[in-house]
């Protein structure tokens, strides 16, 4: 696991969105522009890892898009 201080600017933005949207283990939705995806996570680090992988596949076309992560259903 990478330490927070070692994250690059893009990773910090994703980490911040995941941490700000974290409530409890459950189902989370990440969205930016017209893209949306659901994730199941039981820790903020798992959510960050999954959202980062998904966001990386879209970041070239949406480099400045605002990322929103929110809890849809707590477990």
Short mmCIF file of C-alpha atoms in Angstrom, two decimals, residues 16-64:
data_model
loop_
_atom_site.label_atom_id
_atom_site.label_comp_id
_atom_site.label_asym_id
_atom_site.label_seq_id
_atom_site.Cartn_x
_atom_site.Cartn_y
_atom_site.Cartn_z
CA UNK A 16 -10.11 12.50 -1.12
CA UNK A 17 -13.37 11.74 -2.97
CA UNK A 18 -13.43 8.20 -1.53
CA UNK A 19 -12.64 9.36 1.98
CA UNK A 20 -15.21 12.19 1.89
CA UNK A 21 -17.88 9.79 0.61
CA UNK A 22 -17.04 7.03 3.10
CA UNK A 23 -19.78 6.19 5.58
CA UNK A 24 -19.72 2.48 6.37
CA UNK A 25 -19.14 -0.77 4.54
CA UNK A 26 -21.67 -1.19 1.78
CA UNK A 27 -22.45 -0.18 -1.79
CA UNK A 28 -20.93 3.04 -3.15
CA UNK A 29 -21.45 4.91 -6.39
CA UNK A 30 -18.67 6.85 -8.08
CA UNK A 31 -19.56 9.29 -10.84
CA UNK A 32 -18.07 12.00 -13.03
CA UNK A 33 -19.41 13.60 -16.20
CA UNK A 34 -21.82 10.99 -17.62
CA UNK A 35 -20.00 7.99 -16.17
CA UNK A 36 -21.27 6.10 -13.14
CA UNK A 37 -20.33 2.82 -11.50
CA UNK A 38 -21.21 0.98 -8.29
CA UNK A 39 -18.68 -0.60 -5.95
CA UNK A 40 -18.92 -2.76 -2.85
CA UNK A 41 -16.35 -2.01 -0.17
CA UNK A 42 -15.80 -2.67 3.50
CA UNK A 43 -12.92 -0.22 3.95
CA UNK A 44 -11.87 3.13 2.45
CA UNK A 45 -8.67 1.59 1.06
CA UNK A 46 -10.59 -1.05 -0.90
CA UNK A 47 -12.93 1.62 -2.25
CA UNK A 48 -9.95 3.79 -3.25
CA UNK A 49 -8.26 0.89 -5.04
CA UNK A 50 -11.38 -0.03 -7.01
CA UNK A 51 -12.37 3.54 -7.90
CA UNK A 52 -8.81 4.39 -8.95
CA UNK A 53 -8.67 1.43 -11.34
CA UNK A 54 -12.03 2.41 -12.85
CA UNK A 55 -11.18 6.12 -13.07
CA UNK A 56 -7.81 5.38 -14.69
CA UNK A 57 -9.59 3.80 -17.65
CA UNK A 58 -11.41 7.11 -18.30
CA UNK A 59 -8.99 9.80 -17.14
CA UNK A 60 -7.48 10.62 -20.54
CA UNK A 61 -10.83 11.86 -21.85
CA UNK A 62 -11.89 13.55 -18.59
CA UNK A 63 -8.74 14.87 -16.86
CA UNK A 64 -10.46 17.73 -14.98
#
